[in-house]
PDB file of C-alpha atoms and ligand atoms in Angstrom:
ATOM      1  CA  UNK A   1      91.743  90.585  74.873  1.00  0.00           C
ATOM      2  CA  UNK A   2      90.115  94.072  73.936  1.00  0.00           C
ATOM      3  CA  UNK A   3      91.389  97.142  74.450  1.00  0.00           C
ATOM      4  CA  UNK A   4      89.530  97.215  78.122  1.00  0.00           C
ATOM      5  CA  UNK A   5      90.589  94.567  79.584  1.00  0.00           C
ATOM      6  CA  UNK A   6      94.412  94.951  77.965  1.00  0.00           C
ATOM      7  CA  UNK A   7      94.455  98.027  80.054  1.00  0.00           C
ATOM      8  CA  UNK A   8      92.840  96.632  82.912  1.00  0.00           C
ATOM      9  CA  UNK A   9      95.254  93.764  82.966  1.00  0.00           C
ATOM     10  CA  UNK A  10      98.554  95.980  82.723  1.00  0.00           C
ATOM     11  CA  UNK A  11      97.200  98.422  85.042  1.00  0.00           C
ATOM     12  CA  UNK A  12      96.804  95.564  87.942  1.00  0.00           C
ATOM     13  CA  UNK A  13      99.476  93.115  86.849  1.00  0.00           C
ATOM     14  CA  UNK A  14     102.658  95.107  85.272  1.00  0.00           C
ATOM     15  CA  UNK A  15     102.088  98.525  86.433  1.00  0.00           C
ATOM     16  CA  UNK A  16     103.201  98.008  90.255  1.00  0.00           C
ATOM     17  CA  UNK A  17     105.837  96.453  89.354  1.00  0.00           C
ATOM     18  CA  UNK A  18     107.135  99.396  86.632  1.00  0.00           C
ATOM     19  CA  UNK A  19     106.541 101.896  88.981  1.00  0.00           C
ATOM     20  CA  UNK A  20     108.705  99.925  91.454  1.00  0.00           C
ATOM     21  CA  UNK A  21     111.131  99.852  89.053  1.00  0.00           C
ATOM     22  CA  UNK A  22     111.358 103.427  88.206  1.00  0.00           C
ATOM     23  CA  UNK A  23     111.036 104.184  91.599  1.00  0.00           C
ATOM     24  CA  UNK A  24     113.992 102.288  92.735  1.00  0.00           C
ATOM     25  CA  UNK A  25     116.293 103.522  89.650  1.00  0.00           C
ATOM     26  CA  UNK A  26     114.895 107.096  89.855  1.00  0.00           C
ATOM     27  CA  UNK A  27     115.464 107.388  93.848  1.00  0.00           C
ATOM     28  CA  UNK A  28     119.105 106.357  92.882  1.00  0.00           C
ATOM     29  CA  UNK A  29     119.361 109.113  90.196  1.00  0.00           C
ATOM     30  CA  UNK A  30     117.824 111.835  91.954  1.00  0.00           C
ATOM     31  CA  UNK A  31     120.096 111.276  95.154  1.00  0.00           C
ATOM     32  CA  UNK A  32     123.298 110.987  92.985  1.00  0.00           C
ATOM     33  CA  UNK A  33     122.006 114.264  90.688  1.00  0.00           C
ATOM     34  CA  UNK A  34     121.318 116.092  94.170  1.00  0.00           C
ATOM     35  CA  UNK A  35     120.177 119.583  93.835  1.00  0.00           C
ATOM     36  CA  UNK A  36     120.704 119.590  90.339  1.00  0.00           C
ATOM     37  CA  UNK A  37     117.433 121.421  88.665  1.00  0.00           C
ATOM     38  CA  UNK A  38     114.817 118.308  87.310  1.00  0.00           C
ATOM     39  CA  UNK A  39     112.193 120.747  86.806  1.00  0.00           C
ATOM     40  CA  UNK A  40     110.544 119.162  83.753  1.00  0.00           C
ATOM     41  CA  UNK A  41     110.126 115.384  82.687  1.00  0.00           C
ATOM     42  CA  UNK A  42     109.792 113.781  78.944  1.00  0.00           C
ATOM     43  CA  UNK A  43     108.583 109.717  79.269  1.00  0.00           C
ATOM     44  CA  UNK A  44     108.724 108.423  75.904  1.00  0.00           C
ATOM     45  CA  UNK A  45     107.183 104.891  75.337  1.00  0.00           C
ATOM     46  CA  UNK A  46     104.901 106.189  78.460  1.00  0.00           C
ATOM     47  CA  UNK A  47     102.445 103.602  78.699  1.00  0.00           C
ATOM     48  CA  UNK A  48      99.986 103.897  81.401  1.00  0.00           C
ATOM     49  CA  UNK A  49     102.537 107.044  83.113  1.00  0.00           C
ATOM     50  CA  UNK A  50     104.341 104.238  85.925  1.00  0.00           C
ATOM     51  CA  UNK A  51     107.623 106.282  85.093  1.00  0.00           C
ATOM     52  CA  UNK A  52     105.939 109.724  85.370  1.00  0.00           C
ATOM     53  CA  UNK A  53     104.100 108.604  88.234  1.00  0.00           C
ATOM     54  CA  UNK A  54     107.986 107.885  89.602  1.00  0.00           C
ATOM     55  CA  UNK A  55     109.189 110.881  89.065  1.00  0.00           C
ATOM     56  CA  UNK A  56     107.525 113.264  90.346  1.00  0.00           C
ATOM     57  CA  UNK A  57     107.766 111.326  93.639  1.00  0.00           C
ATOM     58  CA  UNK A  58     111.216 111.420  93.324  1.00  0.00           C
ATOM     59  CA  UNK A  59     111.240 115.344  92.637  1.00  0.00           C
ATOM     60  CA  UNK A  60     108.835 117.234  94.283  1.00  0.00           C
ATOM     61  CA  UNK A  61     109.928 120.678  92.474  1.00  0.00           C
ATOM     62  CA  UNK A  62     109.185 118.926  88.700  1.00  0.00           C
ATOM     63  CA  UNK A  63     106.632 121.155  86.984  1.00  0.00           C
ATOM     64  CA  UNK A  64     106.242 120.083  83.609  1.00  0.00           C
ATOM     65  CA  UNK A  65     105.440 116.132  82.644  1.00  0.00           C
ATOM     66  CA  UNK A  66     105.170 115.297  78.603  1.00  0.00           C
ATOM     67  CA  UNK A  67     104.435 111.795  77.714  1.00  0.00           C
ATOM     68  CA  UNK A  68     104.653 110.380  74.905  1.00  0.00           C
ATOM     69  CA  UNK A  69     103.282 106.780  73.686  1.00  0.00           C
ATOM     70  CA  UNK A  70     101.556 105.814  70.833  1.00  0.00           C
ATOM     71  CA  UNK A  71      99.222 103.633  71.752  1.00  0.00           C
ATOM     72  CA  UNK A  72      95.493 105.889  72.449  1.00  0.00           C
ATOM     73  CA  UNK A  73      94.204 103.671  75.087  1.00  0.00           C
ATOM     74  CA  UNK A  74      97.161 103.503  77.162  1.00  0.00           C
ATOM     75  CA  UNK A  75      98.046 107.235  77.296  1.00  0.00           C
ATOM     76  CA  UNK A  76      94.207 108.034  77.697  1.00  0.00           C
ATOM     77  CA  UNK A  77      94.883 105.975  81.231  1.00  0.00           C
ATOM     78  CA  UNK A  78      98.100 107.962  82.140  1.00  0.00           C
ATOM     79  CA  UNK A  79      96.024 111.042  81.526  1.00  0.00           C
ATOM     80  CA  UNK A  80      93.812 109.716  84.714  1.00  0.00           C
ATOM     81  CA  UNK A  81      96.574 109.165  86.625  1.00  0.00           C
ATOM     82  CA  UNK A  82      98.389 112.741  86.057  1.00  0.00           C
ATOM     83  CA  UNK A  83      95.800 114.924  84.390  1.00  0.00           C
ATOM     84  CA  UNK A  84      98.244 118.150  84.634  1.00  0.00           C
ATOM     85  CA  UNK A  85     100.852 116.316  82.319  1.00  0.00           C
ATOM     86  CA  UNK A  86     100.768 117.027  78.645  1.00  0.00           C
ATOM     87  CA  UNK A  87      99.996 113.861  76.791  1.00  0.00           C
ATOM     88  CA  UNK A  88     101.311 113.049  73.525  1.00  0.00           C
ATOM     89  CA  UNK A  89      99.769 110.255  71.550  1.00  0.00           C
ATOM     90  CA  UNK A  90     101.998 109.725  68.543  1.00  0.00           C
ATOM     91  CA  UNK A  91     104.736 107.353  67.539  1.00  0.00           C
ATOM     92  CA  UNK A  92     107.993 108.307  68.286  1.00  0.00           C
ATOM     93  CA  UNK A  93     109.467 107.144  65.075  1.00  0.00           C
ATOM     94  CA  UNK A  94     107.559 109.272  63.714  1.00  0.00           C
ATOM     95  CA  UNK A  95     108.188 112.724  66.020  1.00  0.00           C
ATOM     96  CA  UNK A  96     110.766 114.760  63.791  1.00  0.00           C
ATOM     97  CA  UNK A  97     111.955 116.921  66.747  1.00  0.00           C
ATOM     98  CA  UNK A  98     111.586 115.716  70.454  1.00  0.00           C
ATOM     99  CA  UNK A  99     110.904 118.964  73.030  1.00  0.00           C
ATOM    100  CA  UNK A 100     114.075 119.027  75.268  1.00  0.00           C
ATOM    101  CA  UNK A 101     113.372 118.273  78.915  1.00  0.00           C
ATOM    102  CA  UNK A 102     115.567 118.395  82.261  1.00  0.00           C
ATOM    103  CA  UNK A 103     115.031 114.485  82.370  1.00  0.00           C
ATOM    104  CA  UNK A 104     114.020 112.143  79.606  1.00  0.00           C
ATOM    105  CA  UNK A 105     112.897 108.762  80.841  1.00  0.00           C
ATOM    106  CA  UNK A 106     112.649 105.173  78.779  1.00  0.00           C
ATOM    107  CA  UNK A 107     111.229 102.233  80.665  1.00  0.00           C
ATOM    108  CA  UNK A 108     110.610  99.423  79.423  1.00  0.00           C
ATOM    109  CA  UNK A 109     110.473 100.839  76.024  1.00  0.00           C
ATOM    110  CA  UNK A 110     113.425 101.245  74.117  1.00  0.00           C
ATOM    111  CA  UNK A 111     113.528  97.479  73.917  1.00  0.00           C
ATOM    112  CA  UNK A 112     110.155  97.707  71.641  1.00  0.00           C
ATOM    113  CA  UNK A 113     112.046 100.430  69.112  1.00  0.00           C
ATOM    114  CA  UNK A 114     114.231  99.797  66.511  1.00  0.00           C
ATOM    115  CA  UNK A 115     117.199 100.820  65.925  1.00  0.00           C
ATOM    116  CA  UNK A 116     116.876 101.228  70.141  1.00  0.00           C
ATOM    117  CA  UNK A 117     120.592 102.574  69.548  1.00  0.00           C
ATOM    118  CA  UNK A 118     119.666 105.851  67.352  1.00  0.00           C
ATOM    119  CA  UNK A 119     116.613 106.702  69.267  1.00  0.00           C
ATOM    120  CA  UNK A 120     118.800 106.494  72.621  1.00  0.00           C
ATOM    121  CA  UNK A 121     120.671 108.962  71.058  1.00  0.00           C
ATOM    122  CA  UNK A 122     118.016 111.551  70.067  1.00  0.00           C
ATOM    123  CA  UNK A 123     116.381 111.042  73.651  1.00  0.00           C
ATOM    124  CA  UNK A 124     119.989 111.851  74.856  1.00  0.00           C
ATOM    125  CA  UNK A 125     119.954 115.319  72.885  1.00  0.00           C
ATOM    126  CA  UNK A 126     116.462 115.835  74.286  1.00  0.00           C
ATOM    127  CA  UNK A 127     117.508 115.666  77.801  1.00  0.00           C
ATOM    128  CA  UNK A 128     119.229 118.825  79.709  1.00  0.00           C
ATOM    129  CA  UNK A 129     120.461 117.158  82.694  1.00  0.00           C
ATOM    130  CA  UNK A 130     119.910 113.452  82.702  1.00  0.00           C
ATOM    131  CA  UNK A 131     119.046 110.466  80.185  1.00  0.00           C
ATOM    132  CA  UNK A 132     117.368 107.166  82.545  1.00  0.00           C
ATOM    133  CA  UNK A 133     116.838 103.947  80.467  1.00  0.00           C
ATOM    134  CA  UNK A 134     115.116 101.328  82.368  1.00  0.00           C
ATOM    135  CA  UNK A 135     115.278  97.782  81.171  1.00  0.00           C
ATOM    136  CA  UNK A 136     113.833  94.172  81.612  1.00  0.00           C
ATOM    137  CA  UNK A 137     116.534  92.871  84.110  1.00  0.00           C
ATOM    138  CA  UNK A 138     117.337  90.039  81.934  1.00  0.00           C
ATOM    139  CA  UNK A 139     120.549  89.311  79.665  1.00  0.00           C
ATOM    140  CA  UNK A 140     118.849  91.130  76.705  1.00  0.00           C
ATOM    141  CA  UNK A 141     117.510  93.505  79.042  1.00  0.00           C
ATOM    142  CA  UNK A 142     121.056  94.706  80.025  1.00  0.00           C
ATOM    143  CA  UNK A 143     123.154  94.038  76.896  1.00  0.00           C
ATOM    144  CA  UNK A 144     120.497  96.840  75.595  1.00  0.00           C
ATOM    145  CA  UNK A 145     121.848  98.762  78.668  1.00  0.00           C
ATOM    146  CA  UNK A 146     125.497  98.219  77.798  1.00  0.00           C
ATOM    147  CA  UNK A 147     125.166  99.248  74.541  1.00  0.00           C
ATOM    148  CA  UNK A 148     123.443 102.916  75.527  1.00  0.00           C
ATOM    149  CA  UNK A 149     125.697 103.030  78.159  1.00  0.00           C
ATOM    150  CA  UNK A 150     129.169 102.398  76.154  1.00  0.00           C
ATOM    151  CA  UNK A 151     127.870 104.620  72.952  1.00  0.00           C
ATOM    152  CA  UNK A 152     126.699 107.845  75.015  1.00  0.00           C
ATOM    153  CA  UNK A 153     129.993 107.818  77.334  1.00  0.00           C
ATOM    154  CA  UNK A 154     131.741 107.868  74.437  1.00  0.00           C
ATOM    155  CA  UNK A 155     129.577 110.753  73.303  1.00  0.00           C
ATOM    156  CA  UNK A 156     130.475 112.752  75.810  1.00  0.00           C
ATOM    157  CA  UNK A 157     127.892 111.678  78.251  1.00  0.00           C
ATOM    158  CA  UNK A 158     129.045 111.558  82.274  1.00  0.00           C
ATOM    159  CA  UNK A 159     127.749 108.357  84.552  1.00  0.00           C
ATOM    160  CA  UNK A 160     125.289 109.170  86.677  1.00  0.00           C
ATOM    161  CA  UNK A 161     124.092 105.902  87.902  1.00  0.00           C
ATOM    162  CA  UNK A 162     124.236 102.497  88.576  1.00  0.00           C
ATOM    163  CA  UNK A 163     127.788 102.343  88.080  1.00  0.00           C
ATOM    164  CA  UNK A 164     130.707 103.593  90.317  1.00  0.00           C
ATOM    165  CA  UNK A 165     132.802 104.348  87.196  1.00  0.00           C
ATOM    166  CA  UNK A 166     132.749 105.476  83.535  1.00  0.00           C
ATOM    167  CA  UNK A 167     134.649 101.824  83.304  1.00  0.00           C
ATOM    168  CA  UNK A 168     134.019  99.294  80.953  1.00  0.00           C
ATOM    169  CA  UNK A 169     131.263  97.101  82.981  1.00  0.00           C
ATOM    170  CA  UNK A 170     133.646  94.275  84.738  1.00  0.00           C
ATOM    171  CA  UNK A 171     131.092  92.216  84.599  1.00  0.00           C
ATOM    172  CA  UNK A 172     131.089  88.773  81.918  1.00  0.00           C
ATOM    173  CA  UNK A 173     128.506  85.783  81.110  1.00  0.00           C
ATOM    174  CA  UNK A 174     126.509  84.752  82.606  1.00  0.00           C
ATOM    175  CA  UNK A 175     126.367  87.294  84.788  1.00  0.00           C
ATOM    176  CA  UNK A 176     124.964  90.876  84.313  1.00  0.00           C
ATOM    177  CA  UNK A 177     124.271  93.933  85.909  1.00  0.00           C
ATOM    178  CA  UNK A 178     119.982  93.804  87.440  1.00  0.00           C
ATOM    179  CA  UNK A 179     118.655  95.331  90.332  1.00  0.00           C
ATOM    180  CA  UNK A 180     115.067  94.119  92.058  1.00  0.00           C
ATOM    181  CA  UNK A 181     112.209  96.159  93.243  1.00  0.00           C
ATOM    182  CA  UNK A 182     109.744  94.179  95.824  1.00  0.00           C
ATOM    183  CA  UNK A 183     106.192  94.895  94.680  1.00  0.00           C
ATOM    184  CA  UNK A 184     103.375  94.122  97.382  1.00  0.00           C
ATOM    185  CA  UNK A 185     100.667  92.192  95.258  1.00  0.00           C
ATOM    186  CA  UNK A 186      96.812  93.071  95.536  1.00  0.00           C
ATOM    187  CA  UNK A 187      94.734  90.777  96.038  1.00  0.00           C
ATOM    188  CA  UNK A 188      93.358  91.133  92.257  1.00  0.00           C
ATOM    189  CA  UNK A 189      97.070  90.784  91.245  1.00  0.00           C
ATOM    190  CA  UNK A 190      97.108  87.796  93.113  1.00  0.00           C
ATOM    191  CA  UNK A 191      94.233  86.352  92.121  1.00  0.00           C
ATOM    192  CA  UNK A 192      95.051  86.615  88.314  1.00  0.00           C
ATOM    193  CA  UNK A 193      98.614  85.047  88.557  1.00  0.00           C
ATOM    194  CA  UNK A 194      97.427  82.517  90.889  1.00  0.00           C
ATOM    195  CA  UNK A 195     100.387  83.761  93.048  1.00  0.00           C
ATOM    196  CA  UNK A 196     100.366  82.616  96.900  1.00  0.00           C
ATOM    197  CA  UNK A 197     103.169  84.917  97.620  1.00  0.00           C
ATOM    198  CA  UNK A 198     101.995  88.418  98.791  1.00  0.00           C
ATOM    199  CA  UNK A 199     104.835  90.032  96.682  1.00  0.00           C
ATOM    200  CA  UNK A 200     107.098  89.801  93.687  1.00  0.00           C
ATOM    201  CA  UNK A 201     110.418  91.031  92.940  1.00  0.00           C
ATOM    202  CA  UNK A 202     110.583  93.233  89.893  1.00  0.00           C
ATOM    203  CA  UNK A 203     114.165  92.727  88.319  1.00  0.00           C
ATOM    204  CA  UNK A 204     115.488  95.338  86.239  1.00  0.00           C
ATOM    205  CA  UNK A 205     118.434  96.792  84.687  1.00  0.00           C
ATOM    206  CA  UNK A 206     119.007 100.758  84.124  1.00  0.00           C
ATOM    207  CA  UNK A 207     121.607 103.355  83.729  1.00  0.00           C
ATOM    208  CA  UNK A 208     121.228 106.893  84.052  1.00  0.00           C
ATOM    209  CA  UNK A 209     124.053 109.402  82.162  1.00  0.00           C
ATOM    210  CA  UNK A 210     124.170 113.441  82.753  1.00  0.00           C
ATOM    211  CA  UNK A 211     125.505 116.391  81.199  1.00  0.00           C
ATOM    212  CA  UNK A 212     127.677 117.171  84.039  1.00  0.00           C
ATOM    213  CA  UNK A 213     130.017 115.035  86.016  1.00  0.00           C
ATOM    214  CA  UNK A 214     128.261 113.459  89.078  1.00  0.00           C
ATOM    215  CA  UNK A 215     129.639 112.485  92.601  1.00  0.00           C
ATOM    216  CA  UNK A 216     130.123 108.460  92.031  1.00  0.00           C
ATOM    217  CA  UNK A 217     129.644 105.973  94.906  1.00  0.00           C
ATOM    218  CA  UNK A 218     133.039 103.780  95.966  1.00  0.00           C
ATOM    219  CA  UNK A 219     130.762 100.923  94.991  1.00  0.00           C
ATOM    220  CA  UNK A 220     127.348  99.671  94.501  1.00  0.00           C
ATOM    221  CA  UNK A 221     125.951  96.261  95.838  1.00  0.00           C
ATOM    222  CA  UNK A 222     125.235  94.201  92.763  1.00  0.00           C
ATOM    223  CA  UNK A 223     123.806  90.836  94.779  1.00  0.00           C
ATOM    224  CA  UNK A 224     121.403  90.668  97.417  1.00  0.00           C
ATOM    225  CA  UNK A 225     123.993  90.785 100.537  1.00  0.00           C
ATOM    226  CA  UNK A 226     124.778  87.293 101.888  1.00  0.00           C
ATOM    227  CA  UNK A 227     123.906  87.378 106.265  1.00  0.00           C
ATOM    228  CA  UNK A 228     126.215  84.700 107.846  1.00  0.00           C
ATOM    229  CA  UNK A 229     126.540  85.058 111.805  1.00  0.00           C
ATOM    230  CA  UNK A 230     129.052  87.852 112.352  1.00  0.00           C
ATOM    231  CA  UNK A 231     129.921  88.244 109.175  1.00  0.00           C
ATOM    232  CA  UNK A 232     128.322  89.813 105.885  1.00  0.00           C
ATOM    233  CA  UNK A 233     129.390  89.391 101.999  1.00  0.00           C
ATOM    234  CA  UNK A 234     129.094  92.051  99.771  1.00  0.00           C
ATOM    235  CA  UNK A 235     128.927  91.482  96.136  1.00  0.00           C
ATOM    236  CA  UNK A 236     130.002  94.635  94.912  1.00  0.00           C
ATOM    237  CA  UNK A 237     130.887  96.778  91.961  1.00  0.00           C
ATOM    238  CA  UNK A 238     133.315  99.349  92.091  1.00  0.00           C
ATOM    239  CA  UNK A 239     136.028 101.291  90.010  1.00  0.00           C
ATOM    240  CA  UNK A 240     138.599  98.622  90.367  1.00  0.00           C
ATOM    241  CA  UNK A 241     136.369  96.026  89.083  1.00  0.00           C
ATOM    242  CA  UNK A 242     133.498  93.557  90.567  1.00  0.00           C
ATOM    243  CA  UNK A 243     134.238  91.619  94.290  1.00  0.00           C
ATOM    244  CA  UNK A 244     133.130  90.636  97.224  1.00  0.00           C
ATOM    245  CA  UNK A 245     133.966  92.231 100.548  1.00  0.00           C
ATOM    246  CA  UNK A 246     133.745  90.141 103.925  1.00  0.00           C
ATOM    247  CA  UNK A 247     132.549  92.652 106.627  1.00  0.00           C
ATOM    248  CA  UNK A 248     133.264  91.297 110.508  1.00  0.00           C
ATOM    249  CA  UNK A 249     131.591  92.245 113.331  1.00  0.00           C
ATOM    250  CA  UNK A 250     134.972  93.318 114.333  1.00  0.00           C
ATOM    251  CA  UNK A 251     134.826  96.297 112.077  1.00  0.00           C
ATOM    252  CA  UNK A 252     131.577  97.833 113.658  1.00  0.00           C
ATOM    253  CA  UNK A 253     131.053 101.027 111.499  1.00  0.00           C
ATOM    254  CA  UNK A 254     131.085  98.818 108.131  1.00  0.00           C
ATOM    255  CA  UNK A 255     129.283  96.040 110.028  1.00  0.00           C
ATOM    256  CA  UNK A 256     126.594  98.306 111.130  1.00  0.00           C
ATOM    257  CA  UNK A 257     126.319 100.089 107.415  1.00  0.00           C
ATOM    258  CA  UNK A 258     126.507  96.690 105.595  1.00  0.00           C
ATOM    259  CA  UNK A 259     123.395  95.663 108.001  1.00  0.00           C
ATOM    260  CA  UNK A 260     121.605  98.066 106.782  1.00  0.00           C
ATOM    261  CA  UNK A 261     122.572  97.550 103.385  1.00  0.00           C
ATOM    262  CA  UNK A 262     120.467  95.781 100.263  1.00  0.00           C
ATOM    263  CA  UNK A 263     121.096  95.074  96.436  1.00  0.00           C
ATOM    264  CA  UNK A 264     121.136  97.959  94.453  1.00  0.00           C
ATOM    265  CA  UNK A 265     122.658 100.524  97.079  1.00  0.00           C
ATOM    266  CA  UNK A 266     125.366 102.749  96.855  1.00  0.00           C
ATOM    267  CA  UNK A 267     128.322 102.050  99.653  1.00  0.00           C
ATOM    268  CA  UNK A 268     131.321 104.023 100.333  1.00  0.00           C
TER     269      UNK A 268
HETATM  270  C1  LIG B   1     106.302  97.773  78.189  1.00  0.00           C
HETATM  271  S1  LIG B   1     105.478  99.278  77.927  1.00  0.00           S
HETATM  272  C2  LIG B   1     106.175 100.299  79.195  1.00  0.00           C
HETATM  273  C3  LIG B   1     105.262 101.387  79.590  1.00  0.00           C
HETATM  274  C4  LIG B   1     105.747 102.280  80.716  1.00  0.00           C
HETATM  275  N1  LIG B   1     106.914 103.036  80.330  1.00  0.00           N
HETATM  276  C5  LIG B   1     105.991 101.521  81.984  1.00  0.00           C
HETATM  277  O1  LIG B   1     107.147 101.523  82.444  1.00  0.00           O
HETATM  278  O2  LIG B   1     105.047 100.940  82.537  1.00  0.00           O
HETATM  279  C6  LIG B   1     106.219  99.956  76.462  1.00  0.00           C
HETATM  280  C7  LIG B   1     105.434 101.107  75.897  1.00  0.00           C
HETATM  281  O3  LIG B   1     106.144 101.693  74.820  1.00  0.00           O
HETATM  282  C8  LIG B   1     105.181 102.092  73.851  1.00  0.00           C
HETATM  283  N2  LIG B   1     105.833 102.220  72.539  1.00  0.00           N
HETATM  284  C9  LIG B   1     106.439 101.241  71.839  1.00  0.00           C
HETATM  285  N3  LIG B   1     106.872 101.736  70.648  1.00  0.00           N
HETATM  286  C10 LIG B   1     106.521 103.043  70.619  1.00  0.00           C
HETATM  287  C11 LIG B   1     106.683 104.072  69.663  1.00  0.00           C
HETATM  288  N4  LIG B   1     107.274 103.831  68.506  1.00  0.00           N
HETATM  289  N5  LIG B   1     106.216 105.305  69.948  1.00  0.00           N
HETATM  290  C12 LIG B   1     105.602 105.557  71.138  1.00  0.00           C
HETATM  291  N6  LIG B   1     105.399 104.606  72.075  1.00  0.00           N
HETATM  292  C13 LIG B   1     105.855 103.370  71.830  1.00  0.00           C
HETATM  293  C14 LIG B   1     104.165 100.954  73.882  1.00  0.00           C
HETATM  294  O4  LIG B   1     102.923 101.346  73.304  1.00  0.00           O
HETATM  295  C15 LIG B   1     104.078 100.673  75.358  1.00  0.00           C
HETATM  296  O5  LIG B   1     103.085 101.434  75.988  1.00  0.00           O
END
């Protein structure tokens, strides 16, 4: 393909459904960070901005947006989409000294770096409040996530989100930890997958780790919830370990709440 249509083609097909993603992890973060100060933003591995784009939905207050990605094309379209952000077109391997930054985002891109492990680090001591790695939400995807996870809370770093706990993750193959976004397809994105359906389900894996200890859920729904009549499962995570709870109708606060309820939320 050439460099047009490449862009083209991520920009209708893969776009939507990063921006759900980051949307969905970043709505998570920002209600467990709370009022913390996320005045300024660093997206490394930006792409065409999706994560950017996230953000600043998420916070209103954030002033200052660098992104960084390496390939020209792609950062000259993120530039159209947030033409106030500074753009950085470089290769991170290559940046000696990142510019510290309230938040420092990685979607979908620490997967493409390597050693993924070292560079999580150095975005880690680039970030003042918060560190977000977003994932493919496959195996790979997530063992990338464990591994961040596992080296930076031994670093010192405090969970922020998905998880309930600083815990090892109770979870064992073949499961894993994902999360899904619903994209709503265009009718160009339909027409170049061929897709009938009107939507897709973006599945991804993240975690988010902070400088200061964060107000943790009880537990966070790890399975779309399972709707029997007058009676909903839970698959949930929580500090004691993964489970699931069987809410009855008889209990109508919970009942009510786990209505309500979808994979990927925090519960009490
Ligand atoms: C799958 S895309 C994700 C883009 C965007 N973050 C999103 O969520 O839509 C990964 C991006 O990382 C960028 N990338 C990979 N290695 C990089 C490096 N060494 N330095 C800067 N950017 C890099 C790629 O050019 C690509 O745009």
């Amino acid at each position: 393909m050439s460099g047009e249509e490449r862009i083209a083609a991520y920009l209708v097909t893969r776009m939507p459904a990063t921006y759900a993603a980051a949307h969905a992890a970043l709505g998570e973060v920002r209600a467990r960070l709370g009022q913390t100060g996320v005045t300024s933003v660093l997206d490394v591995g930006a792409g065409t901005g999706a994560a950017s784009l996230a953000a600043k939905e998420c916070w209103e207050e954030i002033e200052c947006i660098t992104m960084l990605e390496r390939d020209a094309a792609l950062s000259e379209a993120a530039r159209q989409w947030l033409p106030d952000a500074r753009v950085l077109t470089d290769d991170l391997l290559r940046v000696e000294s990142l510019p510290r930054h309230d938040l420092v985002i990685a979607a979908y891109s620490l997967g493409e770096l390597d050693p993924y492990q070292t560079i999580a680090v150095r975005l880690w001591k680039a970030a003042r409040v918060a560190l977000v790695v977003i994932e493919p939400g496959t195996p790979c995807g997530y063992s990338r996530i464990l591994q961040i996870r596992d080296e930076l809370l031994q670093a010192g770093a405090y969970m922020a989100a998905p998880c309930p706990a600083a815990t090892p993750c109770p979870l064992t193959a073949p499961d894993w930890c994902h999360f899904a976004a619903r994209v709503e397809r265009s009718s160009v994105h339909r027409r170049i997958k061929e897709a009938a359906l009107g939507y897709e389900d973006e599945k991804f894996s993240y975690v988010a780790l902070a400088r200061e200890p964060v107000p943790l859920p009880g537990a966070r729904i790890i399975r779309h919830p399972l709707h029997r009549p007058g009676l909903i499962e839970l698959r949930t995570c929580t500090p004691r370990g993964a489970g699931t709870e069987r809410v009855t109708k008889r209990d109508r606060e919970r009942f009510r709440a786990a209505r309500q309820a979808g994979w990927g939320d925090a519960i009490s």
